CSV table of C-alpha atoms in Angstrom, one decimal:
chain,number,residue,atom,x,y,z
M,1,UNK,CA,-5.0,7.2,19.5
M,2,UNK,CA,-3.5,4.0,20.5
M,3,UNK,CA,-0.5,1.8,19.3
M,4,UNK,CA,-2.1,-2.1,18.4
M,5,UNK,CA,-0.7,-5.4,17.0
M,6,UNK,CA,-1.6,-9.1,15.8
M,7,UNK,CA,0.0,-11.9,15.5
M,8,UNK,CA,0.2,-12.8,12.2
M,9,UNK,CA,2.7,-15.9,11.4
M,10,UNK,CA,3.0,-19.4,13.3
M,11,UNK,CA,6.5,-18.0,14.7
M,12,UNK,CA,4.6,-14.9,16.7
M,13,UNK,CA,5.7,-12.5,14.2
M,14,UNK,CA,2.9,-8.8,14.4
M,15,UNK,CA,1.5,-6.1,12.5
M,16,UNK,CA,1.3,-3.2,14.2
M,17,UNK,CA,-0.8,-0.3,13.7
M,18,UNK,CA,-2.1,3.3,14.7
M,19,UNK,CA,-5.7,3.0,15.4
M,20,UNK,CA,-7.8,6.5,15.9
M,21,UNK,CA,-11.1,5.6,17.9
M,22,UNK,CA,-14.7,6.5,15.8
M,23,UNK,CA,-17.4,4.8,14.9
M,24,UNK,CA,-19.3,3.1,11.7
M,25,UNK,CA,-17.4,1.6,8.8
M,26,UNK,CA,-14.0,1.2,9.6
M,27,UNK,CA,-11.1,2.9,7.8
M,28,UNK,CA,-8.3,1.1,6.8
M,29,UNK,CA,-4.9,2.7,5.9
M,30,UNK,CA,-2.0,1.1,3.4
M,31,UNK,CA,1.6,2.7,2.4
M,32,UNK,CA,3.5,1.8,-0.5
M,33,UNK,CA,7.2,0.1,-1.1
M,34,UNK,CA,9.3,1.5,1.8
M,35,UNK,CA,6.8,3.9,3.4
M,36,UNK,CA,5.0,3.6,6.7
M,37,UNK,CA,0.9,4.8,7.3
M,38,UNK,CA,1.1,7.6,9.6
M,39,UNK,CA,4.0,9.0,7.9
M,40,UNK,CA,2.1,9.7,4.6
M,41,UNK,CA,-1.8,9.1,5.8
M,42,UNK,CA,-1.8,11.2,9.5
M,43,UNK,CA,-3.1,14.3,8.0
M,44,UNK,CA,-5.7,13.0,5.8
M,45,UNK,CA,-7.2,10.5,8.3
M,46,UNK,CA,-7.8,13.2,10.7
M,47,UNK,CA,-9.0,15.5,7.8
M,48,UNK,CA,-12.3,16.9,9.0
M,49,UNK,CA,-13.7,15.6,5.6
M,50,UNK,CA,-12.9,12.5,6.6
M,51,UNK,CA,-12.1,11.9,10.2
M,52,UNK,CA,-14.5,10.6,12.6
M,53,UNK,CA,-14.7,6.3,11.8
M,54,UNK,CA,-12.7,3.9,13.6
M,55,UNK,CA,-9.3,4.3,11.6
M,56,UNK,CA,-6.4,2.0,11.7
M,57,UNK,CA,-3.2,2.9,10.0
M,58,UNK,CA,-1.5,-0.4,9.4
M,59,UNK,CA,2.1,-1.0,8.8
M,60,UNK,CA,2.6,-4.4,6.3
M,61,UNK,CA,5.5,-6.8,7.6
M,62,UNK,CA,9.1,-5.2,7.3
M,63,UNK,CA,7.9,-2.2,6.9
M,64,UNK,CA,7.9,1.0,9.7
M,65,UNK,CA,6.3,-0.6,13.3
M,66,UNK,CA,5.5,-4.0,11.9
M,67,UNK,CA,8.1,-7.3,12.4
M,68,UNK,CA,10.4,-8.0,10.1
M,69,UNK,CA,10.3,-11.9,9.6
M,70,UNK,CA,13.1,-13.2,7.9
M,71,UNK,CA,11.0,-16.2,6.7
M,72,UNK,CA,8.2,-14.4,4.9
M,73,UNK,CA,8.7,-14.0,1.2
M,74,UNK,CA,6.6,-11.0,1.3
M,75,UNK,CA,4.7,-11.3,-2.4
M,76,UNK,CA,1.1,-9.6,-2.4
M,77,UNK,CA,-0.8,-12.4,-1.8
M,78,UNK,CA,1.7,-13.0,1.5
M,79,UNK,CA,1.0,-9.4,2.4
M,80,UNK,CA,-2.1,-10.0,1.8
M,81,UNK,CA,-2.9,-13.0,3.6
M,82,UNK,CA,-0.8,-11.6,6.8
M,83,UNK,CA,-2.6,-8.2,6.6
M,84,UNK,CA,-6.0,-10.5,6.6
M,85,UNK,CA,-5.0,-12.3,9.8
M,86,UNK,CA,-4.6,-9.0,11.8
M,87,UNK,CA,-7.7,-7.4,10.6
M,88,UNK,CA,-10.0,-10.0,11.6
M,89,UNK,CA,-7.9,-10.2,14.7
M,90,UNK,CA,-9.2,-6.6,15.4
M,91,UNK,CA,-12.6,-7.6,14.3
M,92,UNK,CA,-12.8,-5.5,11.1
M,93,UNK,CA,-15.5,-6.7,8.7
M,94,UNK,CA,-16.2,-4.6,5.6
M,95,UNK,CA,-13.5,-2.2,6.0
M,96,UNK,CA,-13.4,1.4,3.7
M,97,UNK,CA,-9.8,0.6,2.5
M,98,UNK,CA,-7.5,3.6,1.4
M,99,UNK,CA,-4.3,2.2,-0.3
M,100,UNK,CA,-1.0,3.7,-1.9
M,101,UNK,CA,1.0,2.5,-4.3
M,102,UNK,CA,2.4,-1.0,-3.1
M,103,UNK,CA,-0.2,-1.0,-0.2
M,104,UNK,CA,-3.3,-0.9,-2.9
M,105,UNK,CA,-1.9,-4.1,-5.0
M,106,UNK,CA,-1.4,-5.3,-1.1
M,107,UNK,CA,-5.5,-4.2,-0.9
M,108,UNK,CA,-6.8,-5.4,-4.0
M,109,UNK,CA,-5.5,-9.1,-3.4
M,110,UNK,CA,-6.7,-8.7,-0.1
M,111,UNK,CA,-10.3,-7.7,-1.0
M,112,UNK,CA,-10.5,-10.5,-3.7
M,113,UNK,CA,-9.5,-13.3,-1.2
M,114,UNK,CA,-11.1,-11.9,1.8
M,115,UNK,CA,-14.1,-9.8,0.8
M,116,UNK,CA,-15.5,-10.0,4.0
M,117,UNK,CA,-13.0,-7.9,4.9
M,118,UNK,CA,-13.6,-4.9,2.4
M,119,UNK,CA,-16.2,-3.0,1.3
M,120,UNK,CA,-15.0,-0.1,-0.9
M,121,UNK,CA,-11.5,0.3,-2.3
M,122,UNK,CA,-9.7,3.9,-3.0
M,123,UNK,CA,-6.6,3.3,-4.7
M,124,UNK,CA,-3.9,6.1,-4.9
M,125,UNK,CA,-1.7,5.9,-8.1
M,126,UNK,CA,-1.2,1.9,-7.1
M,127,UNK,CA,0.4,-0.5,-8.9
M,128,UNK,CA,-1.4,-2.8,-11.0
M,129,UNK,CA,0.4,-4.6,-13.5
M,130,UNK,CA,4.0,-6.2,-13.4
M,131,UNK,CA,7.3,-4.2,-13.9
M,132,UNK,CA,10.2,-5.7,-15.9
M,133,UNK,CA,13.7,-5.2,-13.2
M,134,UNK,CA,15.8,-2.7,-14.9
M,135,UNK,CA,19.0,-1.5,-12.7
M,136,UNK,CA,18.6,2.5,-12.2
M,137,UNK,CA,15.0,2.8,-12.2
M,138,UNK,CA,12.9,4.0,-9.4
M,139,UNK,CA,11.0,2.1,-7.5
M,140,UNK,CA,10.3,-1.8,-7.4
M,141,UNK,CA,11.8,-2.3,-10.6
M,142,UNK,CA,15.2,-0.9,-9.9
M,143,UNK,CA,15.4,-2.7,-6.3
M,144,UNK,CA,14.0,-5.9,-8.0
M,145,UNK,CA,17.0,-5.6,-10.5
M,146,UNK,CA,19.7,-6.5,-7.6
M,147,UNK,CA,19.3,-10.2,-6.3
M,148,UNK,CA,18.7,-10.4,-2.6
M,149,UNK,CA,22.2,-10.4,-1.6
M,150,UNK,CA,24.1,-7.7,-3.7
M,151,UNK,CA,20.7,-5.2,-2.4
M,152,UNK,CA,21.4,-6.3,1.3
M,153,UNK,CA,25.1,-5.9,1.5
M,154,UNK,CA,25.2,-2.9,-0.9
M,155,UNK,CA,22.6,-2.0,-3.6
M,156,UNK,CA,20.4,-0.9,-1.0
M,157,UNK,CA,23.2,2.2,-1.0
M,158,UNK,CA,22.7,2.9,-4.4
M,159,UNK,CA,18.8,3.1,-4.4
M,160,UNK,CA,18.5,5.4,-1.3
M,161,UNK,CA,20.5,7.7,-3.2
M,162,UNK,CA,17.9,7.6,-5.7
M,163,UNK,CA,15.1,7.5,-3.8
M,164,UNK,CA,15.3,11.5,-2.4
M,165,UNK,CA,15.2,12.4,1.2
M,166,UNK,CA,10.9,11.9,1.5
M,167,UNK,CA,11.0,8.3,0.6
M,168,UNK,CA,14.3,7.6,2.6
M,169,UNK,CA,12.8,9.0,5.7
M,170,UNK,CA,10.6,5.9,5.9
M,171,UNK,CA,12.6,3.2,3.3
M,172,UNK,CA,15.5,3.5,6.0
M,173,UNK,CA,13.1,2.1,8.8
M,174,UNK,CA,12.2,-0.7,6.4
M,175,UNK,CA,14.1,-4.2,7.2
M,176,UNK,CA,16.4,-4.5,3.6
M,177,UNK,CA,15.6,-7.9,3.1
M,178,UNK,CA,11.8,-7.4,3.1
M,179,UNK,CA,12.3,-4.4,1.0
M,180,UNK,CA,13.5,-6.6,-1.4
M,181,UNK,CA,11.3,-9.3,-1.2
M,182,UNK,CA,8.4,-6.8,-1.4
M,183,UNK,CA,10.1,-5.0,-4.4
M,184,UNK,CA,10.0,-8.5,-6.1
M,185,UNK,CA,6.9,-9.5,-5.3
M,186,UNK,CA,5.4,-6.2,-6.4
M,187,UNK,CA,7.3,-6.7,-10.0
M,188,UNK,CA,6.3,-9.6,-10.7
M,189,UNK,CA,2.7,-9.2,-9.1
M,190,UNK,CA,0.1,-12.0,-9.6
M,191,UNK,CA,-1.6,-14.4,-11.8
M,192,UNK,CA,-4.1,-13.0,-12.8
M,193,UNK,CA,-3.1,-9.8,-12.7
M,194,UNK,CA,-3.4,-7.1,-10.0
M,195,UNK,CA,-5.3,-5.0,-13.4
M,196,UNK,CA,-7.5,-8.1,-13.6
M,197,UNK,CA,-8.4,-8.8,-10.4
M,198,UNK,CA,-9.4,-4.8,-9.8
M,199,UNK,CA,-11.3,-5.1,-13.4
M,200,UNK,CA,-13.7,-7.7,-11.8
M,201,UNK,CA,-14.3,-6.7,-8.4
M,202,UNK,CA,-17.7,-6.1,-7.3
M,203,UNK,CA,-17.3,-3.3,-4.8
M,204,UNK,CA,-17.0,0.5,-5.1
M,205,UNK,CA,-13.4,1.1,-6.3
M,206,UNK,CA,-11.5,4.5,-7.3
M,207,UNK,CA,-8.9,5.2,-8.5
M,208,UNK,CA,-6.9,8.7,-7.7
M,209,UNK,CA,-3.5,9.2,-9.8
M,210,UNK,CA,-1.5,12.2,-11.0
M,211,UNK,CA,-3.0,14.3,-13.8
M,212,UNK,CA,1.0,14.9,-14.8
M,213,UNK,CA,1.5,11.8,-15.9
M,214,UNK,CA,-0.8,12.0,-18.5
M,215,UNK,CA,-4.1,9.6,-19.0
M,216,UNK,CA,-4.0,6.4,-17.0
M,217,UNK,CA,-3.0,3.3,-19.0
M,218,UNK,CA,-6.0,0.9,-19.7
M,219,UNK,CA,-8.1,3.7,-18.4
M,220,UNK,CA,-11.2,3.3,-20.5
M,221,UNK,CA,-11.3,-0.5,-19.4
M,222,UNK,CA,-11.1,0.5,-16.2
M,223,UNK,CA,-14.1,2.7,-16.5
M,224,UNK,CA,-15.9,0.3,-18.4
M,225,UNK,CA,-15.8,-2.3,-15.6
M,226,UNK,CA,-17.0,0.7,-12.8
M,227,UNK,CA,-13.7,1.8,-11.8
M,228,UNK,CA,-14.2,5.6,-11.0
M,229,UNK,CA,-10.9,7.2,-12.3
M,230,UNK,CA,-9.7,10.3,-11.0
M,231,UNK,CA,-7.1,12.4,-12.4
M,232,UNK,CA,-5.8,14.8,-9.4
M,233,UNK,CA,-4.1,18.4,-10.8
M,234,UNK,CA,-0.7,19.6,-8.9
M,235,UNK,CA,0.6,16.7,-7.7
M,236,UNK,CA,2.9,13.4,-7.9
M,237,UNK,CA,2.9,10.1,-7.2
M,238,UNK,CA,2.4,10.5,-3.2
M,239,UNK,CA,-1.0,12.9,-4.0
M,240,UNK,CA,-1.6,12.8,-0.3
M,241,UNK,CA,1.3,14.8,1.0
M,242,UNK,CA,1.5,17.0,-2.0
M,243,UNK,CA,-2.2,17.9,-2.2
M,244,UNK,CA,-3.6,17.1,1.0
M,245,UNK,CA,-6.6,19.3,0.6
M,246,UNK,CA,-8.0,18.0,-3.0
M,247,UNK,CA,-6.7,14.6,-1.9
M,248,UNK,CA,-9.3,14.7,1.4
M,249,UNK,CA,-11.9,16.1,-0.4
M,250,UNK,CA,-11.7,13.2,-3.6
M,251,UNK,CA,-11.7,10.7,-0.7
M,252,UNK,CA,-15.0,11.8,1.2
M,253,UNK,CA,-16.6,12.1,-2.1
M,254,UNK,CA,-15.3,8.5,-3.1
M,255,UNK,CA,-16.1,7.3,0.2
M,256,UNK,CA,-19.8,9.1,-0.2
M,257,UNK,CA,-20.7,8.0,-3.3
């Protein structure tokens, strides 16, 4: 296991990641809003199930190990294009890409601008349409609701004490700035949407969310365009950590099929 970086802006800002040697297809590893890859993908990447490729579990800009460029405007297609950059710097072609949340709206952009770069997408309850800002809600919609200054100097108070000890663990390593940007960039989302872009992909894609939350919306178009959605019992939004074992075994099949 090794500690690795790119540059990744004209001003020499880097992406750092956690790489595990192995061989064939390459693994790649995304976190959502405010989280960091090891934190919430260590155990499943060395799952036995799963373990074995060349795995790199990447930290986007702002977030946990990465820079945190003052100058980026962090939108998904900035992610995108920045996560892009270090991925070809570490000579990853056709990468198996395993994406949470934030990180697969970061991964479907990336694989429909750089599909060199991805091969097979498994998406883990990830965002994929745009979120109105509503002050009080969780997640991007509630940090999108404060405009970048009130969030730096003090909102970001208000939404760690919303966010619950898990997510703050990580959103507290995660530059406020960026966390805003990202938040707004993730509400807003892209044109066309992250839903449409996913809809008319050509690769493998899956889609894992929480059976709790009841049937997926859009699900049957989803389906319809050879999405593979899977509803995951005993679990919430971060299905990894709460169901590690189902979670490992839904991504080697995904992976498999």
């Amino acid at each position: 296991m090794s500690v690795r970086d790119a540059v990744v802006t004209a001003t020499g800002d880097r992406i750092r990641w956690v790489e595990l040697p192995g061989s064939d297809a390459p693994r790649v590893y995304l976190h959502g809003l405010g989280a960091t890859a090891a934190a919430y993908f260590a155990e499943a990447a060395t799952h036995p199930l799963i373990a074995g490729h060349r795995t790199l579990l990447v930290d986007l800009l702002g977030h946990g190990l990465s820079d945190r460029p003052r100058d980026f405007d962090y939108s998904l297609e900035a992610h995108a294009g920045a996560l892009a950059t270090a991925l070809t710097d570490a000579g990853v072609t056709g990468a198996e890409v395993i994406a949470h949340s934030m990180g697969g709206a970061v991964a479907i952009v990336l694989a429909d601008r750089h599909p060199e770069l991805v091969s097979r997408l498994v998406l883990v309850d990830a965002d994929l349409d745009p979120v109105e800002p509503a002050r009080g809600a969780l997640g991007s919609g509630g940090i999108a609701a404060f405009s970048e200054a009130e969030f730096v100097d003090s909102g970001w108070a208000e939404v760690r004490d919303r966010a619950g000890a898990l997510w703050w663990a990580t959103m507290r390593l995660t530059d406020r700035t960026a966390l805003h940007r990202s938040a707004r960039g993730l509400a807003r989302g892209t044109v066309p949407t992250v839903r449409e872009l996913l809809t008319h992909a050509e690769i493998p894609r899956t889609f894992l969310h929480p059976e709790a939350d009841g049937p997926l919306p859009g699900e049957d178009a989803l389906r319809e365009a050879g999405v593979s959605v899977v509803a995951v019992a005993d679990c919430g939004h971060n299905i990894m950590l709460d169901a590690p074992e189902a979670f490992a075994s839904l991504v080697a099949a995904a992976l498999a099929a």
